[in-house]
Amino acid sequence: MFASDMNSVREASRVTTAGLMLFPIQFTWPYGGRSVFISGSFNRWAELVPMSQVEGAPNVFQAVCAVSHGCHEYKFLVDGEWRHDERQPHKNGEYGIVNTFDALPVPVEVAQVQPRLDVLNSMEVDTGLTHRISAVTLNQAMPRISEEDVQACRHRISVFLAAHTAYELLPESGKVVALDVNLPVKQAFHILSEQGIALAPLWDNCKGKFVGVLSASDFILILRELGNHGSNLTEEELETHTISAWKEGKAYMNRQVDGHGRPIPKHLIYAGPCDNLKDVALKILQSGVAIVPVIHSSSEDGSFPQLLHLASLSGILKCLCRYFKHCSGSLPVLQLPIYAIPLGTWVPRIGESSSQPFAMLRPTASLSSALNMLVQARVSSIPIVDDNDSLLDIYSRSDITALAKGRAYTHNLNEMTIYQALQLGQDSNTPYEMRSQRCQMCLRTDTLLKVMEQLANPGVRRLVIVEAGSNRVEGVVSLTDVFRFLLG
């Protein structure tokens, strides 16, 4: 009866969720079977999602599905028979007994965009959602390692980092781009886009020193300011508005002023070439920045500074991998699969409460929704998934600078889709599916060392954890996550 009714419901309920903000949830069926599927109101009962058998737990099946805000019902199809999980919340409904859960939004109030030291540039998730669901225990075989081994690994890595300096991060050849604070903002972002970089240090010729950094985050705030009808910044002014004027206006916008109403100058966070790598890594982690300029001055008063390099966690991790790659056997932690380590942000399971739910978007969602999420949830990137919740691409802060091309920022951001925004940064002849190569992925069974080696590649700041075969998103692990774990 249930199955026949379900067919009619599927045909009548094919409603797109393309523009919705979606939150992946991991469903679990722990009672065995030969073939297990799940369907529910979250996909309009229009699809049977296959569930995968968990390695090491033959009776446990799991699947990740994207859900929108609201109350949802779901049911399992086990060996051709519709069943529900009696240990999860359930009720009698139109189609028999179904399991239920609520994904209810909680408003996120971000009146002013302020830097936070406790939230760094990893792909952490929107804090505006709580899942009111009861807990379920999953007995999954998991590799174990003693706390002594973990601490021994951390000690060896800490000793290594303390014994090496930022000077060792400098490449044999290369260039570092810096911007003058008197450059117009629009021109500055054109430069970032053309050079393929997401940020650059700022030079103040009057003060004779580096005074800050211009990043993609600034461009996001400018776009939001342009879209604000009460804004004092117009598109015409953006053509001549200087970086220094924007930084001053940003301080007023964030109310970072002294008792006399003057903007409070922010001190540049930088490192010297003789600073050890552990201190450099801690500066990046504690300040929540993506890079730290390495600056050298031959004079005691710091005049005539030379910008040598932009130090990042990626470069430091590359040094670690190069040193420990051939002796990783002596550090058993590096051989653990990442799912066995408290590392990264994972899709919450059904039956598992999460204070940091995980957000995704469809490629047809509006660009304004992505920008709002990047600012309000303080994330650095958002997974873009298809109708099967498989990873297509990632929209990150660094992609924002592509909007500087051809004055794309003058378009209505509510009408521009994420797909269109990503096209700006790609060759027009490149098929959309090919851009999935931009997505750096890993599996939950990959070892910590393998993940570290991937993250050590230039330009890679995070890996999306996907399900083998389907590429459904299971979580994200970032450079920040790895260093927080390694440094304890």
C-alpha positions in Angstrom: 0.0 0.0 0.0 2.8 2.4 1.0 4.8 1.7 -2.2 1.9 2.2 -4.5 0.9 5.5 -2.9 4.5 6.6 -3.0 4.7 6.3 -6.8 1.8 8.8 -7.2 3.4 11.1 -4.7 6.7 11.1 -6.6 5.0 12.0 -9.8 3.0 14.8 -8.2 5.8 16.3 -6.2 8.7 16.9 -8.6 9.5 20.4 -7.2 13.0 21.8 -7.7 15.1 22.8 -4.7 17.7 24.6 -6.9 17.6 27.9 -5.1 17.5 26.6 -1.6 20.2 26.6 1.0 20.8 23.0 1.7 22.3 21.2 4.7 23.7 17.7 4.3 22.6 15.1 6.9 24.0 11.6 7.3 21.3 8.9 7.7 22.1 5.5 9.2 20.3 2.2 9.0 22.0 -0.1 11.6 19.9 -3.2 11.2 21.5 -5.0 8.1 20.1 -6.0 4.8 21.2 -6.8 1.3 20.1 -3.6 -0.4 19.0 -0.5 1.5 17.6 2.8 0.2 16.2 5.9 1.8 13.5 8.4 0.7 11.7 11.2 2.3 10.0 14.6 2.2 13.5 16.2 1.8 13.6 14.9 -1.8 9.8 15.1 -2.2 9.7 11.2 -2.0 10.8 11.5 -5.7 14.0 9.4 -5.4 15.4 6.3 -3.8 18.8 7.2 -2.5 21.1 4.1 -2.2 22.8 3.6 1.1 26.3 2.3 1.3 27.6 -0.4 3.6 30.0 0.9 6.3 33.5 -0.6 6.1 34.0 -2.8 9.1 30.3 -2.8 10.1 28.4 -5.1 7.7 25.0 -4.4 9.3 25.4 -0.6 9.1 24.3 1.4 6.0 24.7 5.1 5.5 23.8 7.8 3.0 24.2 11.6 2.9 21.2 13.6 1.7 20.8 17.4 1.5 17.8 18.8 3.3 16.3 22.3 3.5 14.9 24.0 6.6 11.7 22.5 7.9 10.1 19.4 9.3 10.9 16.2 7.4 9.7 12.6 7.2 11.7 9.7 5.9 11.6 5.9 5.5 14.0 3.1 4.5 13.4 0.5 1.7 15.2 -2.6 3.0 15.3 -5.6 0.6 12.1 -4.3 -1.1 10.2 -3.7 2.1 9.5 -0.2 3.5 10.6 0.1 7.2 11.3 2.7 9.8 13.8 3.0 12.6 12.0 2.4 15.9 14.9 4.0 17.9 14.5 7.3 16.1 11.5 9.7 16.4 8.6 8.4 14.4 4.8 8.9 14.0 1.8 7.5 12.2 1.3 9.4 8.9 -0.4 9.2 5.6 2.0 6.5 4.5 2.2 4.4 7.6 4.8 4.8 10.3 7.5 7.2 9.2 10.6 8.6 11.0 10.7 12.4 11.6 13.2 15.1 12.3 13.2 18.9 12.3 15.8 21.1 10.7 14.7 24.5 12.1 16.5 27.7 11.3 17.7 30.0 14.1 18.3 33.6 13.0 21.9 34.7 12.6 22.4 38.3 13.6 25.5 39.8 12.3 25.0 43.6 12.7 28.6 44.3 12.2 31.2 42.1 10.5 33.9 41.8 13.1 37.1 39.7 13.0 36.9 36.7 15.3 39.9 34.9 16.7 37.9 31.7 17.5 36.8 31.2 13.9 39.5 30.9 11.4 39.6 30.6 7.6 38.4 27.1 7.4 35.3 26.0 5.8 33.3 26.0 9.0 29.5 25.9 8.7 26.5 28.2 9.1 25.7 28.5 12.8 22.1 29.4 12.0 20.7 25.9 12.1 20.1 23.4 14.9 18.8 19.8 14.4 16.5 18.7 17.1 17.0 15.0 16.9 17.8 12.3 19.5 21.1 10.5 19.6 21.8 7.1 18.1 24.9 4.9 18.8 26.9 3.6 15.8 29.2 0.8 16.6 31.7 1.3 13.8 35.1 -0.3 13.9 37.6 2.5 14.3 41.4 2.4 14.6 42.7 3.4 18.0 45.8 5.2 19.1 47.0 6.0 22.6 47.1 9.6 23.9 50.8 9.0 24.5 51.4 8.4 20.8 49.4 11.5 19.9 51.4 13.7 22.3 54.7 12.2 21.1 53.8 13.0 17.5 52.8 16.6 18.5 56.1 17.0 20.4 58.2 15.9 17.4 56.4 18.2 15.1 56.6 21.1 17.5 60.4 20.5 17.9 60.8 20.4 14.1 58.9 23.6 13.6 60.7 25.5 16.3 64.1 24.5 14.8 63.3 25.9 11.3 62.7 29.5 10.3 60.5 31.5 7.9 63.6 32.1 5.7 63.4 28.4 4.6 59.9 29.1 3.1 61.4 31.5 0.6 61.4 30.1 -3.0 64.5 30.2 -5.1 62.7 32.6 -7.5 59.3 34.2 -7.6 57.4 37.4 -7.1 55.3 39.0 -4.3 52.6 41.5 -5.3 52.0 44.5 -3.0 49.5 47.3 -3.6 49.8 51.0 -2.9 47.1 52.3 -0.6 46.4 55.2 -3.0 45.3 52.8 -5.8 41.5 52.9 -6.6 39.7 49.9 -5.2 38.4 48.7 -8.6 41.9 48.7 -10.1 43.3 46.9 -7.1 40.8 44.0 -7.5 41.5 43.9 -11.2 45.2 43.3 -10.3 44.3 40.6 -7.8 42.1 38.9 -10.5 44.8 39.2 -13.2 47.5 37.9 -11.0 45.4 35.0 -9.8 45.8 35.9 -6.1 43.2 36.4 -3.4 45.1 39.0 -1.3 48.1 41.4 -1.2 49.9 43.5 1.4 49.4 47.2 1.3 52.2 49.8 1.1 51.8 53.3 2.5 54.5 55.5 0.9 53.9 58.4 3.2 54.5 56.2 6.3 57.2 54.2 4.6 55.9 50.9 5.7 53.4 48.1 5.0 50.2 48.8 6.8 47.7 46.0 6.1 46.3 43.5 3.6 43.6 43.8 0.9 41.7 40.6 0.4 38.7 39.1 -1.2 36.8 39.6 2.0 37.1 43.4 1.4 35.5 42.9 -2.0 32.6 41.0 -0.5 31.9 43.8 1.9 32.1 46.3 -0.9 29.6 44.4 -3.0 27.3 44.1 0.0 27.7 47.9 0.6 26.9 48.6 -3.1 23.8 46.5 -2.8 22.7 48.4 0.3 20.2 51.1 -0.7 21.4 53.4 2.2 25.0 53.1 1.2 27.2 56.2 0.6 29.4 54.2 -1.8 28.2 54.3 -5.5 29.4 52.4 -8.5 30.9 55.6 -9.9 32.8 56.3 -6.7 34.2 52.8 -6.8 36.2 53.8 -9.9 38.1 56.4 -7.9 37.6 55.2 -4.3 41.1 54.5 -2.9 42.1 51.5 -0.8 43.0 53.8 2.1 39.6 55.5 1.9 37.9 52.1 1.9 39.9 50.9 4.9 38.9 54.0 6.8 35.3 53.7 5.8 35.4 50.0 6.8 36.6 51.0 10.3 33.7 53.4 10.7 31.3 50.7 9.4 32.6 48.3 12.0 32.7 51.0 14.7 36.4 50.5 15.2 36.9 54.1 16.3 38.4 55.8 19.4 36.8 58.2 21.8 37.2 61.1 19.4 35.5 59.2 16.5 38.7 58.6 14.7 39.4 55.2 13.1 41.7 53.0 15.2 44.7 51.9 13.2 45.1 48.2 12.9 48.6 46.8 13.3 49.9 44.6 10.5 50.6 41.0 11.6 53.9 40.0 10.0 56.9 37.8 10.6 60.7 38.2 10.3 62.8 35.8 8.2 64.4 34.5 11.5 61.1 33.7 13.2 60.7 30.0 13.7 57.9 28.2 11.8 56.0 27.3 15.0 55.6 31.0 15.9 54.6 31.8 12.3 51.9 29.0 12.3 50.6 30.2 15.7 50.4 33.8 14.4 48.3 32.6 11.5 46.0 30.5 13.7 45.5 33.0 16.5 44.9 36.0 14.2 42.6 34.2 11.8 44.5 35.4 8.7 45.3 33.4 5.6 48.9 34.7 5.2 51.6 36.5 7.2 54.0 38.7 5.2 57.7 38.0 5.8 59.3 41.4 6.1 63.0 42.2 6.6 64.5 45.5 7.6 68.2 46.1 8.0 67.7 49.1 10.3 66.8 49.0 13.9 63.8 51.4 13.6 62.2 49.2 10.9 62.6 51.7 8.1 63.2 50.6 4.5 61.3 47.3 4.9 61.7 44.5 2.3 58.8 42.2 1.5 60.3 38.8 1.1 57.5 36.3 1.0 53.9 35.6 2.0 54.0 32.8 4.6 51.0 30.4 4.7 50.1 27.2 6.5 50.4 25.5 3.1 54.1 26.3 2.9 54.8 25.3 6.5 52.9 22.0 5.9 55.0 21.3 2.8 58.2 21.5 5.0 56.6 19.1 7.4 55.6 16.6 4.7 59.1 16.8 3.1 60.8 15.9 6.4 58.4 13.3 7.8 57.4 11.6 4.6 60.1 8.9 4.8 59.9 8.4 8.5 56.1 8.5 8.9 56.2 4.9 10.3 57.7 6.3 13.5 54.6 8.6 13.9 51.6 6.3 13.9 49.2 9.2 14.0 50.1 10.1 10.4 48.9 6.6 9.3 45.4 7.0 10.8 42.4 7.5 8.5 41.0 11.0 9.0 37.6 9.7 10.2 39.4 8.2 13.2 40.8 11.6 14.2 38.8 14.6 15.6 39.7 16.5 12.5 37.6 18.8 10.2 33.9 19.5 9.9 31.7 16.6 9.1 28.1 16.2 8.0 26.0 15.4 11.1 24.4 12.1 11.2 20.7 11.7 11.7 20.3 11.1 15.4 23.4 13.3 16.1 23.0 16.9 17.3 25.4 19.4 15.8 26.2 22.9 16.8 27.8 23.6 13.5 25.5 22.2 10.7 27.0 22.0 7.2 25.7 24.2 4.4 25.8 23.6 0.6 24.3 25.4 -2.4 23.0 24.4 -5.9 24.7 26.1 -8.9 21.5 27.9 -9.6 21.4 29.6 -6.2 21.9 33.4 -6.3 25.3 34.9 -5.8 23.9 37.1 -3.1 23.0 34.1 -1.0 26.6 32.8 -1.3 28.0 36.2 -0.3 25.7 36.4 2.7 26.8 33.0 3.8 30.5 33.8 3.4 30.1 36.8 5.6 27.5 35.9 8.1 28.6 32.3 8.7 32.3 33.4 8.4 33.2 30.6 6.1 35.8 30.7 3.4 34.1 28.5 0.8 30.8 26.7 0.1 30.4 23.3 -1.7 28.3 23.5 -4.8 26.4 20.2 -5.4 24.1 18.8 -8.1 20.6 17.4 -7.7 22.2 14.1 -6.4 24.1 16.1 -3.8 27.4 15.2 -5.5 30.2 17.7 -5.5 30.4 19.9 -8.6 32.5 22.8 -7.5 33.4 25.1 -4.6 32.6 28.8 -4.4 35.3 30.4 -2.3 36.3 33.9 -1.2 39.1 33.9 -3.8 36.5 33.5 -6.6 35.0 36.9 -5.7 37.8 38.9 -7.5 36.6 37.5 -10.8 33.7 39.8 -10.5 36.1 42.7 -11.2 36.3 41.5 -14.8 34.0 43.5 -17.1 32.3 45.4 -14.2 30.4 42.2 -13.4 29.9 43.6 -9.9 27.5 46.2 -11.3 24.9 43.4 -12.0 22.1 42.6 -9.7 23.6 39.9 -7.4 20.2 38.5 -6.7 19.8 37.7 -10.4 23.3 36.3 -11.0 23.7 32.6 -10.2 26.7 30.9 -8.7 27.1 29.1 -12.0 27.4 32.4 -13.8 29.8 33.8 -11.2 32.0 30.8 -11.6 32.0 31.1 -15.4 33.6 34.6 -15.0 36.8 32.9 -13.7 36.9 30.2 -16.3 37.5 30.0 -20.0 34.1 30.4 -21.8 34.7 27.2 -23.8 35.4 25.1 -20.7 32.4 22.7 -19.9 31.0 23.2 -16.4 31.6 19.6 -15.5 35.4 20.0 -16.2 35.6 22.6 -13.4 35.2 19.9 -10.9 38.9 19.5 -11.3 39.1 22.7 -9.2 37.7 20.7 -6.3 40.3 19.0 -4.2 38.7 15.9 -2.7 39.6 13.1 -0.3 38.0 10.1 1.2 37.2 9.5 4.9 39.6 6.5 4.7 42.6 8.5 3.5 45.4 8.8 6.0 46.3 12.0 7.8 49.7 12.0 5.9 48.0 11.7 2.5 45.6 14.6 3.4 48.6 16.7 4.6 50.4 16.1 1.3 47.4 17.2 -0.7 46.9 20.3 1.5 50.6 21.2 1.0 50.1 21.9 -2.7 50.1 25.6 -3.6 46.7 27.2 -3.5 44.9 24.4 -1.7 43.4 25.4 1.6 40.8 22.7 2.1 39.7 19.3 0.9 36.1 18.2 0.5 35.6 14.8 2.0 33.3 12.8 -0.4 31.7 9.4 -0.5 33.6 7.0 -2.8 31.8 6.5 -6.1 29.0 9.0 -5.7 31.1 12.1 -4.6 28.4 13.0 -2.1 29.8 15.5 0.3 30.6 14.1 3.8 32.7 16.9 5.2 35.6 19.3 4.9 39.1 19.3 6.3 41.2 22.5 6.1 44.7 23.6 6.7 43.6 25.2 9.9 42.0 21.9 11.1 45.3 20.1 10.5 47.5 22.6 12.3 45.1 22.9 15.2 45.3 19.1 15.7 49.1 18.9 15.1 49.9 21.7 17.5 47.3 20.6 20.1 
